[in-house]
């Protein structure tokens, strides 16, 4: 699955839930479950790459400002939530995490991760189980996918310059828009 197709899958799921009652994670899982097994594995790889690319100090600092702190698990879910926002917002955040200050949910004081982001981290395995009827099939197929050489892991992540999350001046200098919105509200 190429990058454009990955983002088309995400956008199609976003469109499916617009104005409806179906949660985003369910729309995504349903869409993936209708695809061939190989595409579900390729989606999982593309999701992992997008997710890993946001594993940086500046992105973690942004969510700390927005949420008044952020655990390891919370950061995992936040990154999935950013992916669920779609390609445009994902690229904004990847280029400049402070750009989240302009997102309507953040501007209203809300959280990006939402209720479905935990499931988003496992959408491929849930879809694979739904498609095959076998709870273990995804992990077995993924192991074969990795062993086949089709899986192309990223190099080790570069976390970027470290942040002192407890230093308001440091946070204000590095993430000025988010700091202006949230620093006065978190202590």
XYZ file of C-alpha atoms in Angstrom:
187
model
C 0.000 0.000 0.000
C 1.562 3.262 -1.028
C 1.313 6.463 0.984
C -1.491 7.937 -1.119
C -3.622 4.812 -0.740
C -3.033 4.790 3.023
C -4.332 8.354 3.307
C -7.256 7.551 0.987
C -8.248 4.749 3.384
C -8.138 7.178 6.301
C -10.105 9.829 4.415
C -12.749 7.354 3.265
C -13.274 6.310 6.891
C -13.515 9.989 7.906
C -16.123 10.623 5.211
C -18.083 7.520 6.266
C -18.545 8.870 9.790
C -19.312 12.482 8.876
C -22.768 13.228 10.187
C -23.372 9.629 11.209
C -23.349 7.632 14.410
C -20.604 5.172 13.477
C -17.326 5.778 15.330
C -14.252 6.450 13.205
C -12.402 3.362 14.421
C -15.311 1.119 13.407
C -15.520 2.719 9.955
C -11.794 2.209 9.499
C -11.872 -1.423 10.656
C -14.848 -2.166 8.379
C -13.100 -0.620 5.420
C -9.888 -2.548 6.080
C -11.720 -5.861 6.642
C -13.123 -5.599 3.096
C -9.612 -5.451 1.616
C -7.335 -8.367 0.721
C -5.233 -9.676 3.621
C -2.014 -8.429 2.004
C -3.387 -4.877 1.899
C -4.298 -5.042 5.583
C -0.689 -6.010 6.351
C 0.577 -3.188 4.141
C -1.779 -0.760 5.864
C -0.349 -1.871 9.230
C 3.167 -1.163 8.007
C 2.206 2.272 6.648
C 0.369 3.130 9.894
C 3.403 2.110 11.930
C 5.670 4.321 9.829
C 3.341 7.326 10.153
C 2.966 6.678 13.879
C 6.709 6.301 14.435
C 7.459 9.492 12.504
C 5.587 11.439 15.204
C 7.630 9.868 18.010
C 9.525 13.069 18.743
C 10.092 15.326 21.744
C 8.453 18.331 20.097
C 5.263 16.391 19.370
C 5.241 14.988 22.914
C 5.739 18.499 24.296
C 2.760 19.701 22.235
C 0.441 17.082 23.698
C 1.792 17.817 27.175
C 0.752 21.426 26.749
C -2.656 20.529 25.354
C -3.425 17.917 27.995
C -1.458 19.238 30.945
C 0.829 16.199 30.764
C 0.935 12.947 28.845
C 1.818 9.360 29.748
C 3.585 6.945 27.410
C 0.265 5.291 26.543
C -1.376 8.674 26.106
C 1.340 9.657 23.639
C 0.766 6.458 21.663
C -2.945 7.263 21.457
C -2.311 10.917 20.633
C -0.163 9.985 17.636
C -2.930 7.670 16.394
C -5.372 10.529 16.868
C -3.211 12.828 14.749
C -3.171 10.209 11.983
C -6.969 9.983 12.214
C -7.189 13.731 11.561
C -6.118 12.985 7.992
C -3.139 13.700 5.815
C -3.305 17.492 5.868
C -3.260 17.790 9.665
C -0.786 14.942 10.003
C 1.643 16.766 7.715
C 1.096 20.049 9.598
C 1.872 18.388 12.934
C 4.861 16.495 11.536
C 6.315 19.738 10.164
C 5.399 21.951 13.133
C 3.645 20.533 16.218
C 2.829 24.086 17.325
C 0.442 24.228 14.332
C -2.014 22.224 16.452
C -2.965 25.542 18.042
C -4.965 26.211 14.868
C -6.897 22.940 14.946
C -10.555 23.603 15.866
C -10.672 20.888 18.554
C -7.508 22.174 20.224
C -8.661 25.778 19.927
C -11.806 24.803 21.876
C -9.614 23.196 24.548
C -10.326 19.630 23.461
C -8.050 16.653 23.053
C -6.964 15.239 19.710
C -6.710 11.593 20.789
C -10.432 11.048 21.331
C -12.068 7.827 22.463
C -11.216 5.744 19.411
C -7.468 6.340 19.163
C -6.554 3.293 21.267
C -8.449 1.086 18.823
C -6.791 2.855 15.882
C -3.469 1.431 17.010
C -4.927 -2.050 16.479
C -7.261 -1.437 13.536
C -5.279 -3.694 11.203
C -5.308 -6.655 13.592
C -9.028 -6.197 14.351
C -9.781 -5.971 10.612
C -7.649 -9.029 9.883
C -9.487 -11.017 12.549
C -12.822 -9.880 11.138
C -11.744 -10.854 7.614
C -10.320 -14.259 8.571
C -12.340 -15.205 11.647
C -9.070 -16.069 13.395
C -7.812 -13.965 16.314
C -4.216 -15.154 15.838
C -4.073 -14.901 12.054
C -2.851 -11.292 11.937
C 0.248 -11.863 14.034
C 1.113 -15.029 12.138
C 0.632 -13.307 8.765
C 2.571 -10.276 9.941
C 5.493 -12.494 10.963
C 5.479 -14.079 7.483
C 5.232 -10.593 5.933
C 8.306 -9.437 7.878
C 10.215 -12.639 7.085
C 9.429 -12.311 3.369
C 11.374 -9.069 3.145
C 8.280 -7.147 2.025
C 8.247 -5.268 5.311
C 10.628 -2.326 5.272
C 11.301 -1.107 8.821
C 12.334 2.470 9.398
C 15.690 3.341 10.781
C 15.780 4.148 14.476
C 13.711 7.217 15.252
C 15.347 10.583 15.748
C 13.542 12.142 18.693
C 14.950 15.586 17.917
C 16.063 18.111 20.477
C 14.967 17.266 24.007
C 12.369 19.375 25.791
C 12.099 20.326 29.430
C 8.352 19.881 29.811
C 8.399 21.565 33.229
C 10.163 24.735 32.059
C 7.477 27.187 30.965
C 10.001 29.516 29.316
C 11.466 26.648 27.326
C 7.999 25.466 26.259
C 6.954 29.016 25.357
C 10.045 29.514 23.228
C 9.699 26.203 21.386
C 5.886 26.009 21.066
C 4.734 29.617 21.394
C 1.147 29.287 20.140
C 0.288 26.235 22.225
C 2.069 27.668 25.256
C 0.037 30.870 24.952
C -3.152 28.825 24.923
C -2.397 26.296 27.659
C 0.392 27.257 30.041
C -1.755 29.500 32.200
C -4.386 26.746 32.553
C -2.250 23.790 33.599
C -0.769 24.738 36.949
